Amino acid sequence: MYIALLHHPVLGRDGATVTSAITNLDVHDLSRSARTYGAEGYFLVHPIEAQRQLIERILAHWEDGASGTRIPDRKEALRVVRLVPSLEAMYEALGGRKNIELWGTSARTLTTPMVSFADGRRALEGEGPPVVLLFGTSWGLRGDTLEACDRVLEPIAGGRNSAFNHLSVRSACAIALDRLLSE
Ligand code: SAM
């Protein structure tokens, strides 16, 4: 299992395609969740080199700098992070798109079939290619990105009497990994 956080193409407030900035919290929190649930890697997907270089510097600071000495657990978590410019580059790093299964996530219920977390969990317990669990930023993954996934997981639903469903990607990632992988 790998996780991936996409920063382009993603939806903006008005449904247009945007490129979101990498936020430091997403780097740290998703790497801690990935490491906690045994994901083999966390792909941060961003097309702008300056953004990737900024994160490279932050990762180097934690690897070799004082912070990593002060908080070694965080240093260990951040080692799962892999920076790539695009989903295509991620597929190449994993031996090609045919070598993996791409599972999408969304807060919206789609017209295309969605997979329950229970079914996703069962699929992971069986044999099969590595799975990349894809998360979006901004206002979420575009429809064509979700359609290109092998499976799309059902939305994480809140409380029975709550129509509010706007989780941060950090919360959504932790909940999804727990539902799919927790012992
Ligand atoms: N309204 C957006 C959507 O429909 O996905 C929420 C965007 S949220 C800030 C960014 C990402 O967090 C989403 O692309 C998705 O990967 C994940 N996410 C947020 N809420 C979720 C939910 N209830 N179920 C599953 N994934 C969720």
XYZ file of N, CA, C and O and ligand atoms in Angstrom:
759
model
N 0.847 -1.187 0.000
C 0.000 0.000 0.000
C 0.889 1.245 0.000
O 1.865 1.318 0.762
N 0.559 2.147 -0.874
C 1.194 3.473 -0.900
C 0.081 4.505 -0.761
O -1.081 4.216 -1.093
N 0.434 5.683 -0.318
C -0.538 6.789 -0.413
C 0.056 7.858 -1.310
O 1.282 7.943 -1.471
N -0.828 8.635 -1.928
C -0.374 9.725 -2.803
C -1.255 10.930 -2.566
O -2.471 10.802 -2.381
N -0.633 12.104 -2.554
C -1.373 13.359 -2.377
C -1.152 14.203 -3.620
O -0.031 14.614 -3.926
N -2.245 14.472 -4.337
C -2.168 15.161 -5.630
C -2.407 16.661 -5.457
O -3.369 17.078 -4.804
N -1.523 17.456 -6.073
C -1.674 18.910 -6.006
C -2.052 19.518 -7.360
O -2.358 20.701 -7.451
N -1.967 18.701 -8.408
C -2.419 19.124 -9.749
C -2.594 17.885 -10.608
O -1.725 17.005 -10.565
N -3.687 17.767 -11.402
C -4.828 18.693 -11.400
C -5.798 18.378 -10.256
O -6.073 17.197 -10.006
N -6.260 19.446 -9.585
C -7.301 19.262 -8.567
C -8.362 20.349 -8.785
O -8.133 21.312 -9.531
N -9.487 20.183 -8.123
C -10.585 21.147 -8.280
C -10.382 22.367 -7.388
O -9.949 22.249 -6.243
N -10.715 23.509 -7.935
C -10.727 24.746 -7.146
C -12.134 25.010 -6.663
O -13.065 24.237 -6.954
N -12.299 26.117 -5.962
C -13.600 26.467 -5.356
C -14.729 26.451 -6.387
O -15.809 25.940 -6.126
N -14.437 26.951 -7.604
C -15.526 27.078 -8.594
C -15.543 25.910 -9.576
O -16.138 25.971 -10.634
N -14.797 24.840 -9.223
C -14.827 23.653 -10.088
C -13.812 23.690 -11.208
O -13.674 22.721 -11.963
N -13.043 24.808 -11.274
C -11.999 24.879 -12.313
C -10.791 24.069 -11.842
O -10.651 23.774 -10.642
N -9.906 23.741 -12.770
C -8.694 23.000 -12.405
C -7.657 23.956 -11.837
O -7.401 25.008 -12.415
N -7.118 23.587 -10.705
C -6.099 24.441 -10.073
C -4.888 23.587 -9.683
O -4.928 22.351 -9.753
N -3.833 24.300 -9.289
C -2.659 23.668 -8.699
C -2.556 24.183 -7.270
O -2.503 25.397 -7.061
N -2.598 23.290 -6.304
C -2.561 23.754 -4.907
C -1.120 23.734 -4.398
O -0.268 22.992 -4.919
N -0.870 24.539 -3.380
C 0.470 24.568 -2.778
C 0.603 23.426 -1.781
O -0.374 23.026 -1.135
N 1.815 22.897 -1.672
C 2.059 21.858 -0.665
C 2.043 22.524 0.702
O 2.657 23.575 0.891
N 1.315 21.948 1.640
C 1.332 22.519 3.000
C 2.147 21.597 3.901
O 2.038 20.360 3.813
N 2.926 22.250 4.747
C 3.841 21.519 5.624
C 3.102 20.482 6.469
O 3.550 19.351 6.659
N 1.901 20.861 6.939
C 1.102 19.939 7.776
C 0.797 18.646 7.015
O 0.855 17.553 7.572
N 0.487 18.768 5.739
C 0.172 17.568 4.942
C 1.406 16.673 4.820
O 1.306 15.444 4.803
N 2.574 17.298 4.708
C 3.808 16.495 4.595
C 3.990 15.671 5.871
O 4.122 14.447 5.841
N 3.920 16.348 7.002
C 4.162 15.668 8.284
C 3.048 14.698 8.653
O 3.305 13.535 8.966
N 1.803 15.171 8.596
C 0.710 14.337 9.112
C 0.493 13.082 8.266
O 0.307 11.992 8.800
N 0.535 13.231 6.937
C 0.292 12.053 6.109
C 1.466 11.076 6.179
O 1.271 9.861 6.138
N 2.677 11.596 6.387
C 3.807 10.644 6.506
C 3.697 9.884 7.828
O 3.993 8.675 7.873
N 3.224 10.534 8.870
C 3.045 9.843 10.163
C 1.952 8.797 10.050
O 2.103 7.665 10.530
N 0.872 9.116 9.354
C -0.199 8.124 9.163
C 0.305 6.977 8.294
O 0.092 5.803 8.601
N 1.016 7.311 7.229
C 1.528 6.261 6.330
C 2.439 5.307 7.088
O 2.324 4.087 6.997
N 3.325 5.893 7.879
C 4.290 5.067 8.642
C 3.572 4.246 9.695
O 3.871 3.069 9.907
N 2.581 4.837 10.339
C 1.844 4.123 11.407
C 1.110 2.903 10.856
O 1.067 1.852 11.487
N 0.550 3.039 9.638
C -0.238 1.922 9.096
C 0.565 1.047 8.141
O 0.012 0.194 7.447
N 1.872 1.297 8.074
C 2.728 0.399 7.301
C 2.719 0.618 5.808
O 3.067 -0.269 5.034
N 2.306 1.811 5.368
C 2.385 2.101 3.925
C 3.858 2.143 3.523
O 4.720 2.587 4.288
N 4.148 1.665 2.304
C 5.559 1.588 1.880
C 6.088 2.925 1.386
O 7.297 3.129 1.279
N 5.180 3.818 1.073
C 5.661 5.112 0.580
C 4.519 6.108 0.516
O 3.343 5.728 0.479
N 4.909 7.385 0.514
C 3.931 8.494 0.459
C 4.397 9.403 -0.673
O 5.419 10.084 -0.543
N 3.690 9.360 -1.788
C 4.061 10.169 -2.953
C 3.414 11.555 -2.841
O 2.193 11.684 -2.798
N 4.253 12.562 -2.787
C 3.776 13.950 -2.845
C 3.899 14.368 -4.300
O 5.009 14.446 -4.837
N 2.769 14.601 -4.958
C 2.766 14.869 -6.406
C 2.578 16.364 -6.633
O 1.520 16.920 -6.306
N 3.632 17.022 -7.159
C 3.520 18.449 -7.453
C 4.337 18.777 -8.699
O 5.511 18.453 -8.765
N 3.724 19.465 -9.682
C 4.414 19.711 -10.952
C 5.468 20.823 -10.906
O 6.314 20.905 -11.785
N 5.386 21.675 -9.861
C 6.303 22.827 -9.834
C 7.572 22.474 -9.066
O 7.527 22.125 -7.867
N 8.725 22.605 -9.783
C 9.992 22.154 -9.175
C 10.326 22.930 -7.900
O 10.801 22.359 -6.923
N 10.020 24.230 -7.905
C 10.338 25.063 -6.723
C 9.597 24.545 -5.482
O 10.138 24.542 -4.375
N 8.375 24.051 -5.699
C 7.622 23.487 -4.561
C 8.304 22.212 -4.073
O 8.462 21.993 -2.870
N 8.708 21.365 -5.025
C 9.354 20.104 -4.620
C 10.682 20.376 -3.926
O 11.026 19.743 -2.928
N 11.410 21.401 -4.429
C 12.702 21.739 -3.819
C 12.508 22.244 -2.387
O 13.287 21.929 -1.489
N 11.429 23.024 -2.177
C 11.133 23.531 -0.831
C 10.947 22.360 0.133
O 11.512 22.324 1.226
N 10.192 21.358 -0.318
C 9.937 20.186 0.537
C 11.206 19.374 0.722
O 11.507 18.871 1.805
N 12.012 19.286 -0.366
C 13.297 18.570 -0.248
C 14.139 19.192 0.866
O 14.763 18.501 1.669
N 14.110 20.522 0.934
C 14.896 21.221 1.973
C 14.343 20.910 3.357
O 15.092 20.657 4.297
N 13.031 20.893 3.468
C 12.414 20.573 4.770
C 12.777 19.144 5.162
O 13.208 18.878 6.286
N 12.709 18.222 4.209
C 13.041 16.813 4.516
C 14.511 16.673 4.901
O 14.848 15.946 5.848
N 15.375 17.415 4.197
C 16.816 17.346 4.511
C 17.079 17.889 5.910
O 17.878 17.344 6.678
N 16.337 18.941 6.257
C 16.481 19.529 7.597
C 16.134 18.497 8.666
O 16.834 18.351 9.678
N 15.068 17.723 8.419
C 14.655 16.707 9.410
C 15.602 15.519 9.382
O 15.859 14.879 10.413
N 16.171 15.229 8.219
C 17.072 14.059 8.112
C 18.416 14.355 8.786
O 18.934 13.556 9.554
N 18.955 15.544 8.497
C 20.321 15.850 8.954
C 20.386 16.946 10.012
O 21.424 17.155 10.629
N 19.288 17.669 10.205
C 19.347 18.850 11.084
C 18.966 18.534 12.523
O 18.739 17.375 12.903
N 18.857 19.598 13.295
C 18.615 19.476 14.742
C 17.242 18.861 15.030
O 17.072 18.073 15.966
N 16.242 19.164 14.189
C 14.877 18.658 14.473
C 14.850 17.139 14.484
O 14.211 16.524 15.330
N 15.558 16.550 13.530
C 15.581 15.085 13.459
C 16.247 14.476 14.671
O 15.867 13.393 15.139
N 17.218 15.198 15.224
C 17.883 14.710 16.440
C 16.934 14.829 17.630
O 16.822 13.947 18.465
N 16.185 15.958 17.601
C 15.285 16.228 18.741
C 14.068 15.293 18.706
O 13.595 14.827 19.741
N 13.549 15.026 17.460
C 12.346 14.158 17.342
C 12.629 13.047 16.340
O 12.201 13.103 15.176
N 13.368 12.018 16.749
C 13.749 10.953 15.803
C 12.549 10.216 15.192
O 12.621 9.777 14.047
N 11.447 10.103 15.937
C 10.271 9.401 15.371
C 9.771 10.128 14.125
O 9.371 9.517 13.143
N 9.780 11.458 14.173
C 9.282 12.227 13.043
C 10.220 12.041 11.852
O 9.812 11.918 10.705
N 11.508 12.008 12.171
C 12.528 11.796 11.118
C 12.253 10.471 10.414
O 12.252 10.376 9.200
N 11.918 9.455 11.217
C 11.635 8.124 10.646
C 10.382 8.181 9.771
O 10.346 7.644 8.672
N 9.367 8.896 10.241
C 8.104 8.971 9.466
C 8.357 9.658 8.131
O 7.911 9.191 7.078
N 9.112 10.729 8.162
C 9.311 11.515 6.930
C 10.112 10.749 5.885
O 10.126 11.116 4.707
N 10.767 9.681 6.269
C 11.555 8.906 5.297
C 10.668 8.210 4.265
O 11.156 7.730 3.238
N 9.345 8.139 4.493
C 8.475 7.472 3.494
C 8.131 8.415 2.346
O 7.609 7.988 1.324
N 8.447 9.717 2.533
C 8.020 10.709 1.529
C 8.834 10.582 0.250
O 10.058 10.486 0.282
N 8.112 10.565 -0.906
C 8.771 10.539 -2.224
C 8.135 11.639 -3.066
O 6.929 11.645 -3.280
N 8.935 12.569 -3.521
C 8.428 13.717 -4.293
C 8.461 13.402 -5.787
O 9.498 12.957 -6.306
N 7.361 13.597 -6.467
C 7.300 13.358 -7.927
C 6.517 14.491 -8.592
O 5.655 15.117 -7.957
N 6.832 14.785 -9.866
C 6.147 15.891 -10.546
C 4.740 15.546 -11.049
O 3.940 16.451 -11.314
N 4.447 14.250 -11.190
C 3.140 13.894 -11.782
C 2.764 12.476 -11.396
O 3.622 11.690 -10.926
N 1.492 12.139 -11.638
C 1.074 10.752 -11.405
C 1.839 9.805 -12.323
O 2.231 8.707 -11.921
N 2.109 10.268 -13.551
C 2.864 9.420 -14.500
C 4.247 9.087 -13.934
O 4.717 7.945 -14.053
N 4.874 10.069 -13.316
C 6.205 9.818 -12.718
C 6.083 8.826 -11.564
O 6.952 7.975 -11.348
N 4.973 8.900 -10.843
C 4.745 7.947 -9.746
C 4.564 6.533 -10.297
O 5.173 5.578 -9.814
N 3.775 6.413 -11.392
C 3.575 5.085 -11.992
C 4.936 4.508 -12.409
O 5.231 3.337 -12.171
N 5.759 5.367 -13.035
C 7.076 4.897 -13.506
C 7.923 4.414 -12.323
O 8.568 3.366 -12.381
N 7.833 5.145 -11.229
C 8.628 4.767 -10.038
C 8.156 3.428 -9.469
O 8.903 2.732 -8.772
N 6.882 3.078 -9.803
C 6.318 1.818 -9.270
C 6.286 0.721 -10.327
O 5.565 -0.259 -10.189
N 7.038 0.921 -11.412
C 7.128 -0.134 -12.429
C 6.069 -0.060 -13.493
O 5.903 -0.993 -14.277
N 5.329 1.048 -13.542
C 4.320 1.236 -14.605
C 2.904 1.173 -14.078
O 2.626 0.485 -13.087
N 1.995 1.870 -14.739
C 0.599 1.973 -14.283
C -0.035 0.585 -14.155
O -0.828 0.377 -13.237
N 0.356 -0.351 -15.029
C -0.240 -1.696 -14.998
C 0.249 -2.509 -13.802
O -0.261 -3.580 -13.507
N 1.271 -1.966 -13.137
C 1.876 -2.715 -12.035
C 1.216 -2.419 -10.694
O 1.581 -2.986 -9.673
N 0.255 -1.472 -10.741
C -0.382 -1.068 -9.473
C -1.895 -1.024 -9.645
O -2.400 -1.079 -10.774
N -2.598 -0.903 -8.533
C -4.016 -0.539 -8.547
C -4.123 0.846 -7.935
O -3.558 1.105 -6.867
N -4.843 1.740 -8.608
C -5.027 3.106 -8.127
C -6.429 3.221 -7.536
O -7.423 2.937 -8.222
N -6.513 3.562 -6.233
C -7.804 3.718 -5.565
C -8.011 5.197 -5.250
O -7.178 5.815 -4.577
N -9.114 5.737 -5.738
C -9.398 7.155 -5.515
C -10.235 7.362 -4.257
O -10.853 6.425 -3.737
N -10.250 8.602 -3.804
C -11.063 8.959 -2.634
C -11.791 10.264 -2.917
O -11.312 11.101 -3.702
N -12.959 10.421 -2.316
C -13.720 11.654 -2.516
C -14.755 11.809 -1.411
O -15.289 10.822 -0.908
N -15.021 13.071 -1.082
C -16.079 13.342 -0.103
C -17.442 13.297 -0.780
O -18.476 13.284 -0.112
N -17.459 13.278 -2.099
C -18.718 13.311 -2.854
C -19.112 11.889 -3.287
O -18.246 11.080 -3.636
N -20.386 11.621 -3.234
C -20.878 10.344 -3.765
C -20.956 10.481 -5.284
O -21.567 11.413 -5.789
N -20.300 9.570 -5.991
C -20.206 9.676 -7.449
C -21.266 8.820 -8.129
O -21.834 7.910 -7.515
N -21.484 9.061 -9.387
C -22.444 8.223 -10.139
C -21.783 6.883 -10.498
O -22.432 5.881 -10.626
N -20.442 6.920 -10.622
C -19.738 5.642 -10.921
C -19.689 4.796 -9.643
O -19.743 5.338 -8.539
N -19.589 3.465 -9.801
C -19.612 2.579 -8.621
C -18.501 2.949 -7.622
O -17.383 3.246 -8.025
N -18.851 2.942 -6.356
C -17.866 3.233 -5.308
C -17.732 1.970 -4.454
O -18.652 1.173 -4.344
N -16.568 1.796 -3.897
C -16.250 0.578 -3.135
C -16.337 0.882 -1.645
O -15.841 1.919 -1.198
N -16.961 -0.018 -0.909
C -17.023 0.194 0.550
C -15.640 -0.053 1.153
O -14.796 -0.768 0.571
N -15.419 0.514 2.319
C -14.142 0.275 2.997
C -14.008 -1.199 3.374
O -12.908 -1.773 3.312
N -15.130 -1.828 3.696
C -15.078 -3.267 4.050
C -14.609 -4.090 2.843
O -13.744 -4.963 2.969
N -15.142 -3.771 1.657
C -14.694 -4.493 0.448
C -13.238 -4.161 0.129
O -12.466 -5.028 -0.297
N -12.877 -2.911 0.344
C -11.478 -2.520 0.092
C -10.536 -3.263 1.017
O -9.491 -3.778 0.601
N -10.952 -3.383 2.266
C -10.136 -4.098 3.271
C -9.977 -5.560 2.856
O -8.870 -6.112 2.886
N -11.076 -6.180 2.420
C -11.001 -7.589 1.994
C -10.076 -7.729 0.778
O -9.252 -8.637 0.708
N -10.176 -6.795 -0.143
C -9.315 -6.867 -1.345
C -7.837 -6.779 -0.947
O -6.983 -7.476 -1.508
N -7.547 -5.969 0.055
C -6.142 -5.812 0.480
C -5.635 -7.071 1.192
O -4.424 -7.330 1.196
N -6.555 -7.823 1.762
C -6.119 -9.037 2.485
C -5.784 -10.166 1.502
O -5.102 -11.119 1.830
N -6.300 -9.999 0.268
C -6.038 -11.044 -0.734
C -4.742 -10.772 -1.491
O -3.976 -9.867 -1.139
N -4.488 -11.578 -2.523
C -3.309 -11.349 -3.378
C -3.611 -10.203 -4.341
O -4.775 -9.941 -4.667
N -2.623 -9.557 -4.828
C -2.869 -8.532 -5.841
C -1.713 -7.550 -5.934
O -0.783 -7.595 -5.110
N -1.753 -6.665 -6.913
C -0.672 -5.696 -7.113
C -0.690 -4.653 -5.991
O -1.664 -4.532 -5.260
N 0.399 -3.916 -5.865
C 0.425 -2.837 -4.858
C -0.705 -1.844 -5.129
O -1.056 -1.582 -6.292
N -1.288 -1.339 -4.059
C -2.372 -0.355 -4.167
C -1.829 1.020 -3.814
O -1.077 1.177 -2.851
N -2.198 2.015 -4.637
C -1.890 3.419 -4.301
C -3.204 4.097 -3.949
O -4.125 4.132 -4.782
N -3.314 4.573 -2.719
C -4.515 5.257 -2.245
C -4.330 6.746 -2.523
O -3.421 7.381 -1.977
N -5.139 7.282 -3.426
C -4.935 8.641 -3.932
C -5.853 9.649 -3.245
O -7.080 9.474 -3.215
N -5.243 10.675 -2.673
C -5.983 11.761 -2.023
C -5.776 13.049 -2.815
O -4.725 13.264 -3.434
N -6.769 13.917 -2.723
C -6.669 15.199 -3.409
C -6.405 16.326 -2.423
O -6.337 16.118 -1.212
N -6.257 17.512 -2.966
C -6.146 18.719 -2.144
C -7.174 19.714 -2.664
O -7.974 19.371 -3.539
N -7.133 20.920 -2.114
C -8.078 21.953 -2.549
C -9.525 21.439 -2.413
O -9.905 20.933 -1.367
N -10.285 21.489 -3.510
C -11.678 21.011 -3.421
C -11.814 19.581 -3.920
O -12.891 19.119 -4.257
N -10.733 18.859 -4.023
C -10.830 17.427 -4.311
C -10.322 17.023 -5.683
O -9.869 17.850 -6.484
N -10.368 15.736 -5.951
C -9.877 15.178 -7.207
C -10.873 15.461 -8.338
O -12.097 15.440 -8.120
N -10.342 15.693 -9.509
C -11.222 15.931 -10.685
C -11.939 14.644 -11.080
O -11.440 13.540 -10.802
N -13.026 14.794 -11.761
C -13.809 13.619 -12.183
C -13.012 12.676 -13.056
O -13.065 11.455 -12.876
N -12.209 13.220 -13.981
C -11.459 12.318 -14.885
C -10.385 11.554 -14.117
O -10.076 10.400 -14.433
N -9.834 12.204 -13.091
C -8.840 11.498 -12.253
C -9.501 10.322 -11.540
O -8.972 9.214 -11.517
N -10.695 10.574 -11.017
C -11.421 9.498 -10.307
C -11.839 8.395 -11.286
O -11.753 7.212 -10.986
N -12.244 8.796 -12.484
C -12.665 7.782 -13.480
C -11.483 6.901 -13.908
O -11.654 5.754 -14.295
N -10.280 7.462 -13.831
C -9.083 6.702 -14.241
C -8.602 5.751 -13.136
O -7.681 4.963 -13.351
N -9.260 5.836 -11.967
C -8.865 4.938 -10.859
C -9.458 3.553 -11.071
O -10.505 3.395 -11.692
N -8.783 2.541 -10.536
C -9.324 1.171 -10.632
C -10.530 1.003 -9.707
O -11.455 0.263 -9.995
N -10.465 1.664 -8.576
C -11.599 1.667 -7.637
C -11.682 3.071 -7.029
O -10.655 3.743 -6.893
N -12.883 3.484 -6.636
C -13.044 4.707 -5.847
C -13.761 4.323 -4.553
O -14.832 3.705 -4.584
N -13.136 4.665 -3.438
C -13.723 4.310 -2.145
C -14.904 5.225 -1.837
O -14.891 6.413 -2.187
N -15.877 4.652 -1.167
C -17.039 5.462 -0.771
C -16.588 6.620 0.123
O -15.548 6.525 0.782
N -17.359 7.699 0.164
C -16.968 8.790 1.065
C -16.981 8.320 2.511
O -17.787 7.481 2.901
N -16.059 8.835 3.282
C -16.111 8.635 4.733
C -17.293 9.461 5.225
O -17.326 10.672 4.998
N -18.281 8.774 5.763
C -19.499 9.493 6.168
C -19.397 9.875 7.641
O -18.824 9.148 8.449
N -19.950 11.052 7.907
C -19.921 11.523 9.295
C -21.053 10.892 10.094
O -21.516 9.811 9.794
N -21.516 11.624 11.078
C -22.588 11.127 11.956
C -23.910 11.029 11.199
O -24.097 11.686 10.178
N -24.770 10.140 11.682
C -26.050 9.873 11.005
C -26.823 11.175 10.775
O -27.432 11.388 9.752
N -26.797 12.067 11.746
C -27.666 13.254 11.567
C -26.838 14.480 11.183
O -27.171 15.598 11.497
N -25.674 14.202 10.528
C -24.864 15.355 10.141
C -24.755 15.448 8.621
O -24.297 14.505 7.975
N -25.190 16.552 8.084
C -25.074 16.742 6.623
C -23.713 17.355 6.302
O -23.285 17.430 5.167
N -22.985 17.720 7.343
C -21.695 18.372 7.131
C -20.639 17.310 6.838
O -20.517 16.336 7.569
N -19.909 17.455 5.736
C -18.872 16.474 5.438
C -17.711 17.171 4.753
O -17.605 17.179 3.524
N -16.859 17.804 5.549
C -15.724 18.531 4.969
C -14.471 18.221 5.780
O -13.948 19.087 6.488
N -14.055 16.991 5.704
C -12.847 16.591 6.435
C -11.600 17.184 5.780
O -11.562 17.348 4.550
N -10.595 17.419 6.575
C -9.306 17.785 5.979
C -8.721 16.512 5.360
O -9.085 15.391 5.764
N -7.813 16.684 4.437
C -7.206 15.485 3.839
C -6.394 14.727 4.884
O -6.282 13.498 4.826
N -5.902 15.420 5.866
C -5.142 14.764 6.933
C -6.029 13.814 7.729
O -5.695 12.660 7.978
N -7.238 14.301 8.071
C -8.183 13.441 8.805
C -8.668 12.311 7.903
O -8.715 11.148 8.312
N -9.007 12.649 6.671
C -9.535 11.630 5.753
C -8.516 10.521 5.524
O -8.863 9.333 5.512
N -7.258 10.881 5.388
C -6.219 9.870 5.153
C -6.111 8.941 6.363
O -6.093 7.704 6.205
N -6.084 9.516 7.548
C -5.936 8.680 8.753
C -7.135 7.742 8.922
O -6.983 6.545 9.193
N -8.327 8.266 8.697
C -9.535 7.437 8.849
C -9.533 6.325 7.793
O -9.787 5.157 8.092
N -9.213 6.677 6.552
C -9.218 5.676 5.468
C -8.204 4.578 5.754
O -8.515 3.379 5.648
N -6.995 4.957 6.143
C -5.971 3.936 6.436
C -6.414 3.056 7.595
O -6.227 1.835 7.576
N -7.041 3.673 8.596
C -7.470 2.859 9.736
C -8.540 1.852 9.323
O -8.503 0.682 9.698
N -9.482 2.312 8.492
C -10.559 1.398 8.064
C -10.031 0.271 7.167
O -10.562 -0.829 7.134
N -8.958 0.570 6.435
C -8.443 -0.419 5.487
C -7.395 -1.345 6.105
O -7.253 -2.498 5.690
N -6.641 -0.820 7.080
C -5.438 -1.563 7.487
C -5.304 -1.850 8.982
O -4.436 -2.619 9.373
N -6.173 -1.242 9.812
C -5.908 -1.402 11.261
C -6.060 -2.866 11.683
O -6.847 -3.624 11.098
N -5.254 -3.230 12.703
C -5.292 -4.617 13.212
C -6.559 -4.809 14.035
O -6.955 -3.906 14.750
N -15.101 18.290 -1.201
C -13.822 17.688 -1.499
C -14.039 16.284 -2.097
O -15.136 16.048 -2.583
O -13.157 15.465 -2.069
C -12.994 17.598 -0.212
C -11.570 17.946 -0.455
S -10.602 17.648 0.919
C -10.044 19.191 1.413
C -9.216 16.944 0.086
C -9.225 15.443 -0.008
O -9.489 14.814 1.217
C -10.199 14.840 -0.993
O -9.715 14.941 -2.311
C -10.221 13.395 -0.527
O -9.062 12.729 -0.989
C -10.133 13.541 0.979
N -11.434 13.583 1.626
C -11.992 14.638 2.245
N -13.170 14.309 2.785
C -13.367 13.005 2.501
C -14.415 12.073 2.777
N -15.499 12.411 3.488
N -14.294 10.810 2.308
C -13.183 10.447 1.607
N -12.161 11.280 1.312
C -12.257 12.541 1.754
